[in-house]
Amino acid sequence: MRRLLFTLTLLSLTSAGAALADDEQQLIQKGEYLARAGDCVACHTRIHGKPFAGGLAIKSPVGVIYSTNITPDKRDGIGAYTLDEFSQAVRRGIRKDGSALYPAMPYPSYSRLSDDDIAALYAYFMHGVKAEAVENKEADIPWPLSMRWPLSLWRMTFAPDAAPFDASKYPDATVARGAYLVQGLGHCGSCHTPRGFALQEQALDETQGEAWLAGGSVIDGWSVPSLRGDNDNGLGRWSVGELAHYLKTGRTDNTAAFGAMSDVVSWSTRYLTDADLHAMARYLKTLPAGPSPAEKAAPPPAAVARAGEQVYMDNCAMCHGRQGEGIARMFPKLRQNSAVTGPLPDSLVKIIREGATLPADNWAPSTVSMPAYANTLSAQQTADLVNYLRSAWGHRSAADITARDVEKMAAAHGSGNDNTTGWLMMEAQPYGKHWTFQMESHAEAQDPAK
């Protein structure tokens, strides 16, 4: 009888231990999914580096910041962090030593993450990520701007207190889930919301004004579009299904991802469930258009239009169509494409000069590249082409870019200085479209078209 009781007790303990291990594994898997939703690996992995070991350069108007090692290595990573210290870093921007993080870390967005999601992320980074003994690189910011104590004042002024996400503000659970992902883990506003003079996002959700996800900055030479309901520079013409599909694959029958968005799709959104992508699309489609744009621009002079049309027919029409209709899944259409019709022409100039590659996926298994035309078209021809595209097929966007404008963009983007020139006190960067954080692009570093 005693032996039977011992055996039953042993079996019960074994079963309980297995259940506990299974619960822990599920928590780690949940954390891995949430880390994908937050795109942590893209930011915390240097080009061709070890996952999560840090070292990715992030340019800013005050200098270059390098992402940190967030593997569970106890010396160089976050292995010595407790759950509470991890939560303080993610949601409040406070390091283990009490100092403040640079706001390149989107902790104002992460402030709304739930306790359960923080616990899952902690479990994943402590038990699901390989520890890497890779030393962190000091920020390349000149003194006195390199002092960290003002960052605490920045945090107190611009970062919200960590508070539970309020789902009751939204019409249904799907839209609320989408809002949680877009505003929180997805930190879409980090790129798509313009920043104020102190590099703070001008809005953190739709209740804080029309600046929320209104675009208008330039990151690594790519003009950032609005994610609001604008037709010419936003998602007004997109359906929910088309938007969800774009987040999954990086391309649709009408357009394709480029620049930093290629990294977002490749490292993050392609791994999300269809339900979460649909929820994000549903939320984004609830946002109205931004402020009313100025009157449609007048078309360029006839001679300028003819010059641009000739460049287009000679170099672009074979793939993109004589009327900019494109070829589904292969060559994006240019007619009514927000990259063409948006307020800033930077993306057009960059892609014409440098080319781009659409990566293959299960939906579109062919890798498609556009060649670079920097050595084929002169600055004047590039300007003529851009002006033609922005005024053709019913477009009425400003079509007044000059050859000098093209040369300035090429010089800035080619040297990597479109966001910083090693900021000196006597050479402050102008507050404007480049006033933001700019991360190195994994996609561009590996693009065979470059």
Short mmCIF file of C-alpha atoms in Angstrom, two decimals:
data_model
loop_
_atom_site.label_atom_id
_atom_site.label_comp_id
_atom_site.label_asym_id
_atom_site.label_seq_id
_atom_site.Cartn_x
_atom_site.Cartn_y
_atom_site.Cartn_z
CA MET A 1 0.00 0.00 0.00
CA ARG A 2 2.83 2.37 0.92
CA ARG A 3 4.58 1.58 -2.35
CA LEU A 4 1.35 2.31 -4.25
CA LEU A 5 0.96 5.68 -2.53
CA PHE A 6 4.59 6.55 -3.32
CA THR A 7 4.09 5.63 -6.96
CA LEU A 8 0.90 7.71 -7.24
CA THR A 9 2.61 10.69 -5.59
CA LEU A 10 5.58 10.43 -7.96
CA LEU A 11 3.28 10.26 -10.97
CA SER A 12 1.34 13.29 -9.73
CA LEU A 13 4.51 15.32 -9.26
CA THR A 14 5.80 14.29 -12.67
CA SER A 15 2.51 15.28 -14.28
CA ALA A 16 2.50 18.62 -12.47
CA GLY A 17 6.09 19.27 -13.54
CA ALA A 18 5.28 18.46 -17.16
CA ALA A 19 2.27 20.78 -17.06
CA LEU A 20 4.42 23.54 -15.58
CA ALA A 21 7.06 23.05 -18.26
CA ASP A 22 4.37 23.11 -20.94
CA ASP A 23 2.95 26.37 -19.53
CA GLU A 24 6.43 27.92 -19.53
CA GLN A 25 7.04 26.86 -23.12
CA GLN A 26 3.72 28.37 -24.20
CA LEU A 27 4.68 31.62 -22.46
CA ILE A 28 8.02 31.67 -24.30
CA GLN A 29 6.27 31.03 -27.62
CA LYS A 30 3.83 33.85 -26.92
CA GLY A 31 6.76 36.14 -26.13
CA GLU A 32 8.47 35.17 -29.38
CA TYR A 33 5.34 36.14 -31.32
CA LEU A 34 5.07 39.45 -29.47
CA ALA A 35 8.75 40.18 -30.16
CA ARG A 36 8.04 39.65 -33.85
CA ALA A 37 5.10 42.04 -33.62
CA GLY A 38 7.43 44.58 -32.01
CA ASP A 39 10.11 44.03 -34.68
CA CYS A 40 12.70 43.82 -31.90
CA VAL A 41 15.14 41.73 -33.94
CA ALA A 42 15.42 44.22 -36.82
CA CYS A 43 16.38 47.09 -34.52
CA HIS A 44 18.62 45.12 -32.16
CA THR A 45 20.63 43.26 -34.82
CA ARG A 46 23.42 44.99 -36.71
CA ILE A 47 23.75 44.37 -40.43
CA HIS A 48 24.82 40.71 -40.86
CA GLY A 49 25.13 40.47 -37.07
CA LYS A 50 23.93 38.02 -34.42
CA PRO A 51 20.21 38.26 -33.58
CA PHE A 52 19.40 40.66 -30.75
CA ALA A 53 23.10 41.36 -30.04
CA GLY A 54 22.71 45.06 -30.89
CA GLY A 55 25.00 47.36 -32.84
CA LEU A 56 22.59 48.69 -35.49
CA ALA A 57 23.33 52.33 -36.25
CA ILE A 58 20.45 54.72 -35.66
CA LYS A 59 21.13 58.21 -36.98
CA SER A 60 19.56 61.28 -35.42
CA PRO A 61 19.97 65.05 -35.71
CA VAL A 62 22.34 64.95 -32.71
CA GLY A 63 24.54 62.03 -33.76
CA VAL A 64 24.52 58.27 -34.08
CA ILE A 65 23.01 55.91 -31.50
CA TYR A 66 23.63 52.16 -31.57
CA SER A 67 21.01 49.62 -30.54
CA THR A 68 21.88 47.57 -27.47
CA ASN A 69 22.44 43.88 -26.81
CA ILE A 70 19.15 42.44 -25.51
CA THR A 71 20.21 38.79 -25.37
CA PRO A 72 20.25 37.11 -21.93
CA ASP A 73 24.02 37.53 -21.59
CA LYS A 74 24.55 38.75 -18.02
CA ARG A 75 27.49 41.06 -18.80
CA ASP A 76 26.63 42.65 -22.13
CA GLY A 77 22.91 41.92 -22.45
CA ILE A 78 19.87 41.94 -20.19
CA GLY A 79 20.42 38.60 -18.46
CA ALA A 80 20.73 40.26 -15.04
CA TYR A 81 17.44 42.17 -15.39
CA THR A 82 14.54 41.19 -13.15
CA LEU A 83 11.02 41.16 -14.58
CA ASP A 84 10.34 44.55 -12.96
CA GLU A 85 13.56 46.04 -14.36
CA PHE A 86 12.71 44.67 -17.80
CA SER A 87 9.26 46.25 -17.55
CA GLN A 88 10.78 49.59 -16.50
CA ALA A 89 13.07 49.55 -19.54
CA VAL A 90 10.41 48.56 -22.06
CA ARG A 91 7.51 50.65 -20.78
CA ARG A 92 9.24 53.62 -19.11
CA GLY A 93 12.62 53.88 -20.82
CA ILE A 94 14.64 53.36 -17.62
CA ARG A 95 17.75 51.16 -17.67
CA LYS A 96 18.79 48.82 -14.87
CA ASP A 97 21.24 51.45 -13.59
CA GLY A 98 18.43 54.02 -13.39
CA SER A 99 19.51 56.16 -16.34
CA ALA A 100 17.13 56.99 -19.19
CA LEU A 101 17.14 55.38 -22.61
CA TYR A 102 17.35 57.42 -25.79
CA PRO A 103 13.87 57.91 -27.31
CA ALA A 104 15.01 56.01 -30.40
CA MET A 105 13.71 53.15 -28.25
CA PRO A 106 9.93 53.49 -28.72
CA TYR A 107 9.05 53.12 -25.05
CA PRO A 108 6.34 55.82 -25.30
CA SER A 109 4.50 53.36 -27.56
CA TYR A 110 5.33 50.35 -25.40
CA SER A 111 3.94 52.11 -22.31
CA ARG A 112 0.51 50.62 -23.10
CA LEU A 113 1.66 46.98 -23.17
CA SER A 114 -0.18 44.72 -20.75
CA ASP A 115 1.48 43.03 -17.78
CA ASP A 116 0.82 39.63 -19.37
CA ASP A 117 2.56 40.64 -22.60
CA ILE A 118 5.53 42.05 -20.69
CA ALA A 119 5.83 38.76 -18.77
CA ALA A 120 5.72 36.78 -22.01
CA LEU A 121 8.38 38.97 -23.63
CA TYR A 122 10.58 38.61 -20.55
CA ALA A 123 10.23 34.82 -20.63
CA TYR A 124 11.21 34.77 -24.31
CA PHE A 125 14.26 37.01 -23.98
CA MET A 126 15.49 35.15 -20.91
CA HIS A 127 14.84 31.58 -22.09
CA GLY A 128 14.16 31.64 -25.82
CA VAL A 129 17.05 33.79 -27.09
CA LYS A 130 20.69 32.69 -27.28
CA ALA A 131 23.02 34.70 -25.06
CA GLU A 132 25.66 36.61 -27.02
CA ALA A 133 28.71 38.19 -25.35
CA VAL A 134 28.79 41.20 -27.69
CA GLU A 135 29.77 44.49 -26.10
CA ASN A 136 27.51 47.48 -26.56
CA LYS A 137 28.80 50.36 -28.63
CA GLU A 138 28.77 53.84 -27.16
CA ALA A 139 26.68 56.48 -28.91
CA ASP A 140 28.59 58.74 -31.29
CA ILE A 141 27.15 61.99 -29.94
CA PRO A 142 29.42 64.95 -29.09
CA TRP A 143 29.50 66.46 -25.62
CA PRO A 144 27.46 68.10 -24.10
CA LEU A 145 24.64 66.50 -26.09
CA SER A 146 25.91 63.08 -25.00
CA MET A 147 24.95 63.67 -21.36
CA ARG A 148 22.16 61.34 -20.34
CA TRP A 149 20.54 63.25 -17.48
CA PRO A 150 18.46 65.48 -19.83
CA LEU A 151 16.86 62.31 -21.16
CA SER A 152 15.08 61.91 -17.83
CA LEU A 153 13.53 65.35 -18.33
CA TRP A 154 12.55 64.34 -21.88
CA ARG A 155 10.90 61.19 -20.52
CA MET A 156 8.96 63.09 -17.87
CA THR A 157 7.81 65.67 -20.43
CA PHE A 158 6.91 63.56 -23.45
CA ALA A 159 6.52 59.91 -22.43
CA PRO A 160 3.17 58.82 -20.97
CA ASP A 161 2.96 56.88 -17.75
CA ALA A 162 2.68 53.14 -18.23
CA ALA A 163 -1.04 52.41 -18.17
CA PRO A 164 -3.27 49.57 -19.38
CA PHE A 165 -4.57 49.91 -22.92
CA ASP A 166 -8.21 51.06 -22.96
CA ALA A 167 -10.07 48.86 -25.44
CA SER A 168 -13.44 50.42 -24.58
CA LYS A 169 -12.72 53.41 -26.85
CA TYR A 170 -13.14 51.30 -29.98
CA PRO A 171 -16.29 49.99 -31.70
CA ASP A 172 -15.42 46.29 -31.47
CA ALA A 173 -12.78 43.88 -30.23
CA THR A 174 -11.13 43.54 -33.65
CA VAL A 175 -10.52 47.28 -34.06
CA ALA A 176 -9.33 47.45 -30.44
CA ARG A 177 -6.83 44.66 -31.07
CA GLY A 178 -5.60 46.47 -34.16
CA ALA A 179 -5.22 49.71 -32.22
CA TYR A 180 -3.22 47.90 -29.51
CA LEU A 181 -0.83 46.50 -32.11
CA VAL A 182 -0.47 49.68 -34.19
CA GLN A 183 -0.10 52.05 -31.23
CA GLY A 184 1.87 49.67 -29.01
CA LEU A 185 4.03 46.79 -30.15
CA GLY A 186 3.99 47.82 -33.81
CA HIS A 187 5.06 51.39 -32.81
CA CYS A 188 3.97 52.55 -36.26
CA GLY A 189 4.05 56.15 -35.11
CA SER A 190 7.82 56.02 -34.65
CA CYS A 191 8.17 56.45 -38.40
CA HIS A 192 4.74 57.57 -39.59
CA THR A 193 4.06 60.36 -37.08
CA PRO A 194 6.02 63.62 -37.48
CA ARG A 195 8.23 64.62 -34.58
CA GLY A 196 8.44 67.87 -32.67
CA PHE A 197 11.54 69.94 -32.03
CA ALA A 198 12.60 67.69 -29.11
CA LEU A 199 12.22 64.61 -31.36
CA GLN A 200 9.01 63.62 -29.59
CA GLU A 201 6.18 62.13 -31.64
CA GLN A 202 3.54 64.82 -32.05
CA ALA A 203 0.78 62.33 -31.23
CA LEU A 204 0.71 58.81 -29.80
CA ASP A 205 -2.82 57.87 -30.86
CA GLU A 206 -5.82 59.24 -32.73
CA THR A 207 -7.10 61.17 -29.70
CA GLN A 208 -4.07 63.49 -29.75
CA GLY A 209 -4.70 65.12 -33.09
CA GLU A 210 -4.32 64.84 -36.83
CA ALA A 211 -0.53 64.46 -36.64
CA TRP A 212 -1.04 60.82 -35.62
CA LEU A 213 0.32 58.66 -38.48
CA ALA A 214 0.22 61.66 -40.84
CA GLY A 215 3.66 60.95 -42.38
CA GLY A 216 5.66 63.77 -43.90
CA SER A 217 9.22 62.98 -42.82
CA VAL A 218 12.07 61.48 -44.85
CA ILE A 219 13.97 58.42 -43.59
CA ASP A 220 17.09 57.32 -45.44
CA GLY A 221 15.88 59.16 -48.51
CA TRP A 222 12.40 57.61 -48.49
CA SER A 223 9.45 59.93 -47.95
CA VAL A 224 7.16 58.52 -45.26
CA PRO A 225 3.49 58.31 -46.32
CA SER A 226 0.44 59.00 -44.23
CA LEU A 227 -1.47 56.01 -42.82
CA ARG A 228 -4.65 58.07 -42.54
CA GLY A 229 -7.55 58.19 -44.97
CA ASP A 230 -5.99 60.49 -47.55
CA ASN A 231 -6.40 59.39 -51.16
CA ASP A 232 -3.20 60.85 -52.60
CA ASN A 233 -0.86 60.28 -49.65
CA GLY A 234 -2.56 57.71 -47.46
CA LEU A 235 -4.78 54.67 -47.31
CA GLY A 236 -7.97 56.22 -48.66
CA ARG A 237 -8.02 54.03 -51.76
CA TRP A 238 -6.94 50.84 -49.96
CA SER A 239 -9.36 48.14 -48.87
CA VAL A 240 -8.96 46.34 -45.55
CA GLY A 241 -8.08 43.12 -47.38
CA GLU A 242 -5.50 44.82 -49.58
CA LEU A 243 -3.84 46.47 -46.59
CA ALA A 244 -3.67 43.22 -44.60
CA HIS A 245 -2.21 41.47 -47.64
CA TYR A 246 0.41 44.19 -48.03
CA LEU A 247 1.49 43.76 -44.41
CA LYS A 248 1.81 40.01 -45.01
CA THR A 249 3.68 40.06 -48.32
CA GLY A 250 5.06 43.56 -48.90
CA ARG A 251 3.27 43.91 -52.22
CA THR A 252 -0.14 44.04 -53.79
CA ASP A 253 -1.39 44.29 -57.35
CA ASN A 254 -0.98 48.06 -57.03
CA THR A 255 2.14 48.80 -54.97
CA ALA A 256 5.12 47.38 -53.12
CA ALA A 257 7.12 47.99 -49.93
CA PHE A 258 10.45 49.80 -50.08
CA GLY A 259 12.96 51.30 -47.70
CA ALA A 260 12.40 50.76 -43.98
CA MET A 261 9.00 49.19 -44.68
CA SER A 262 10.73 46.28 -46.40
CA ASP A 263 12.44 45.49 -43.09
CA VAL A 264 9.13 45.75 -41.24
CA VAL A 265 7.49 43.21 -43.54
CA SER A 266 10.51 40.88 -43.75
CA TRP A 267 11.30 40.81 -40.02
CA SER A 268 7.91 41.42 -38.44
CA THR A 269 4.48 41.60 -40.05
CA ARG A 270 4.90 38.58 -42.35
CA TYR A 271 5.00 36.43 -39.19
CA LEU A 272 1.75 37.76 -37.71
CA THR A 273 -1.52 35.87 -37.86
CA ASP A 274 -4.05 36.78 -40.50
CA ALA A 275 -6.42 37.77 -37.69
CA ASP A 276 -3.94 40.29 -36.26
CA LEU A 277 -3.11 41.72 -39.69
CA HIS A 278 -6.82 42.10 -40.41
CA ALA A 279 -7.25 43.84 -37.04
CA MET A 280 -4.44 46.29 -37.80
CA ALA A 281 -5.95 47.04 -41.20
CA ARG A 282 -9.41 47.53 -39.67
CA TYR A 283 -8.01 50.02 -37.16
CA LEU A 284 -6.01 51.98 -39.73
CA LYS A 285 -9.06 52.29 -41.95
CA THR A 286 -10.94 54.02 -39.12
CA LEU A 287 -8.57 57.00 -39.29
CA PRO A 288 -9.93 59.95 -41.27
CA ALA A 289 -7.93 61.94 -43.76
CA GLY A 290 -5.49 64.49 -42.41
CA PRO A 291 -5.75 68.25 -42.78
CA SER A 292 -7.17 69.36 -46.11
CA PRO A 293 -4.32 69.63 -48.61
CA ALA A 294 -3.60 72.73 -50.57
CA GLU A 295 -5.22 73.17 -53.96
CA LYS A 296 -4.07 70.75 -56.62
CA ALA A 297 -0.90 71.96 -58.27
CA ALA A 298 -0.97 73.29 -61.79
CA PRO A 299 0.53 70.98 -64.41
CA PRO A 300 4.10 71.73 -65.54
CA PRO A 301 4.74 73.60 -68.80
CA ALA A 302 4.08 71.56 -71.92
CA ALA A 303 7.76 71.37 -72.87
CA VAL A 304 8.65 69.98 -69.42
CA ALA A 305 5.83 67.44 -69.59
CA ARG A 306 6.95 66.28 -73.05
CA ALA A 307 10.56 65.87 -71.89
CA GLY A 308 9.48 63.79 -68.90
CA GLU A 309 7.09 61.70 -70.97
CA GLN A 310 9.89 60.87 -73.40
CA VAL A 311 12.14 59.71 -70.56
CA TYR A 312 9.28 57.60 -69.21
CA MET A 313 8.50 55.95 -72.55
CA ASP A 314 12.16 55.19 -73.20
CA ASN A 315 12.96 53.73 -69.78
CA CYS A 316 9.85 52.87 -67.75
CA ALA A 317 6.81 52.09 -69.91
CA MET A 318 7.87 48.56 -70.82
CA CYS A 319 7.44 47.42 -67.20
CA HIS A 320 5.07 49.98 -65.69
CA GLY A 321 2.82 50.45 -68.74
CA ARG A 322 2.22 53.43 -70.99
CA GLN A 323 -0.53 54.64 -68.65
CA GLY A 324 1.23 53.67 -65.43
CA GLU A 325 -0.98 50.60 -65.04
CA GLY A 326 1.87 48.24 -64.05
CA ILE A 327 1.71 44.44 -64.02
CA ALA A 328 0.04 42.74 -61.06
CA ARG A 329 2.44 41.08 -58.60
CA MET A 330 5.42 42.11 -60.70
CA PHE A 331 5.74 45.81 -61.43
CA PRO A 332 3.80 48.25 -59.23
CA LYS A 333 1.40 50.53 -60.98
CA LEU A 334 2.33 54.20 -60.85
CA ARG A 335 -1.09 55.70 -61.54
CA GLN A 336 -2.67 56.81 -58.23
CA ASN A 337 0.27 55.40 -56.28
CA SER A 338 0.84 57.40 -53.08
CA ALA A 339 4.61 57.08 -53.49
CA VAL A 340 4.13 59.09 -56.68
CA THR A 341 1.36 61.47 -55.62
CA GLY A 342 2.42 62.19 -52.03
CA PRO A 343 3.58 65.65 -50.97
CA LEU A 344 7.29 64.77 -51.04
CA PRO A 345 9.12 63.51 -54.16
CA ASP A 346 12.07 61.99 -52.27
CA SER A 347 11.03 58.36 -52.69
CA LEU A 348 10.65 58.77 -56.43
CA VAL A 349 14.09 60.31 -56.78
CA LYS A 350 15.72 57.62 -54.65
CA ILE A 351 14.13 54.65 -56.37
CA ILE A 352 14.84 56.05 -59.85
CA ARG A 353 18.48 56.64 -59.00
CA GLU A 354 19.18 53.57 -56.85
CA GLY A 355 16.70 50.93 -58.01
CA ALA A 356 15.07 48.37 -55.71
CA THR A 357 14.25 44.68 -55.40
CA LEU A 358 10.96 43.05 -54.46
CA PRO A 359 11.78 39.94 -52.40
CA ALA A 360 10.08 36.66 -53.29
CA ASP A 361 7.42 35.10 -51.09
CA ASN A 362 4.80 32.38 -51.36
CA TRP A 363 2.29 34.74 -52.93
CA ALA A 364 4.71 36.12 -55.51
CA PRO A 365 7.61 33.63 -55.82
CA SER A 366 9.65 35.68 -58.29
CA THR A 367 12.27 38.19 -57.15
CA VAL A 368 11.80 41.32 -59.24
CA SER A 369 14.42 44.06 -59.47
CA MET A 370 14.26 47.57 -60.84
CA PRO A 371 17.68 48.73 -62.11
CA ALA A 372 19.36 51.87 -60.87
CA TYR A 373 19.35 54.80 -63.29
CA ALA A 374 21.85 57.07 -61.52
CA ASN A 375 24.42 56.41 -64.25
CA THR A 376 21.86 56.42 -67.07
CA LEU A 377 19.73 59.51 -66.47
CA SER A 378 21.12 62.97 -65.80
CA ALA A 379 19.84 65.06 -62.91
CA GLN A 380 17.73 67.04 -65.39
CA GLN A 381 16.24 63.89 -66.93
CA THR A 382 15.46 62.56 -63.46
CA ALA A 383 13.74 65.82 -62.54
CA ASP A 384 11.75 65.76 -65.81
CA LEU A 385 10.67 62.18 -65.15
CA VAL A 386 9.59 62.90 -61.57
CA ASN A 387 7.62 65.97 -62.66
CA TYR A 388 5.93 63.96 -65.41
CA LEU A 389 4.93 61.15 -63.05
CA ARG A 390 3.49 63.60 -60.51
CA SER A 391 1.36 65.34 -63.14
CA ALA A 392 0.40 62.51 -65.54
CA TRP A 393 -2.78 60.39 -65.60
CA GLY A 394 -4.83 62.90 -63.65
CA HIS A 395 -2.22 63.46 -60.93
CA ARG A 396 -2.06 67.05 -59.70
CA SER A 397 0.85 66.86 -57.24
CA ALA A 398 3.51 69.56 -57.18
CA ALA A 399 5.69 69.01 -60.25
CA ASP A 400 8.38 71.61 -59.77
CA ILE A 401 11.47 69.62 -58.79
CA THR A 402 14.67 70.87 -60.41
CA ALA A 403 17.94 69.23 -61.42
CA ARG A 404 19.55 71.00 -58.46
CA ASP A 405 16.99 69.41 -56.12
CA VAL A 406 17.89 65.98 -57.50
CA GLU A 407 21.60 66.65 -56.98
CA LYS A 408 21.02 67.76 -53.38
CA MET A 409 18.98 64.63 -52.60
CA ALA A 410 21.58 62.40 -54.24
CA ALA A 411 24.42 64.02 -52.29
CA ALA A 412 22.59 63.68 -48.96
CA HIS A 413 21.33 60.14 -49.49
CA GLY A 414 24.51 58.88 -51.05
CA SER A 415 26.62 59.99 -48.11
CA GLY A 416 24.11 58.80 -45.53
CA ASN A 417 23.81 62.33 -44.18
CA ASP A 418 20.15 63.01 -44.74
CA ASN A 419 19.50 62.90 -40.99
CA THR A 420 22.81 63.88 -39.41
CA THR A 421 26.18 65.30 -40.33
CA GLY A 422 27.88 64.64 -37.03
CA TRP A 423 25.82 67.36 -35.36
CA LEU A 424 27.97 70.21 -34.06
CA MET A 425 26.78 73.08 -31.90
CA MET A 426 27.65 75.53 -34.66
CA GLU A 427 26.12 73.42 -37.43
CA ALA A 428 22.71 72.47 -36.08
CA GLN A 429 20.54 70.47 -38.43
CA PRO A 430 17.42 72.22 -39.75
CA TYR A 431 14.11 71.31 -38.19
CA GLY A 432 12.13 69.81 -41.04
CA LYS A 433 11.45 66.62 -42.97
CA HIS A 434 14.73 64.96 -41.86
CA TRP A 435 14.12 65.64 -38.16
CA THR A 436 13.68 62.04 -37.06
CA PHE A 437 15.51 58.82 -36.25
CA GLN A 438 16.91 56.79 -39.12
CA MET A 439 17.90 53.14 -38.76
CA GLU A 440 20.20 51.24 -41.07
CA SER A 441 18.17 49.10 -43.45
CA HIS A 442 18.78 45.35 -43.58
CA ALA A 443 16.85 45.13 -46.83
CA GLU A 444 18.94 47.79 -48.56
CA ALA A 445 22.20 46.27 -47.34
CA GLN A 446 21.24 42.95 -48.94
CA ASP A 447 19.53 44.36 -52.04
CA PRO A 448 21.25 43.02 -55.19
CA ALA A 449 20.03 46.09 -57.08
CA LYS A 450 22.24 48.36 -54.96
#
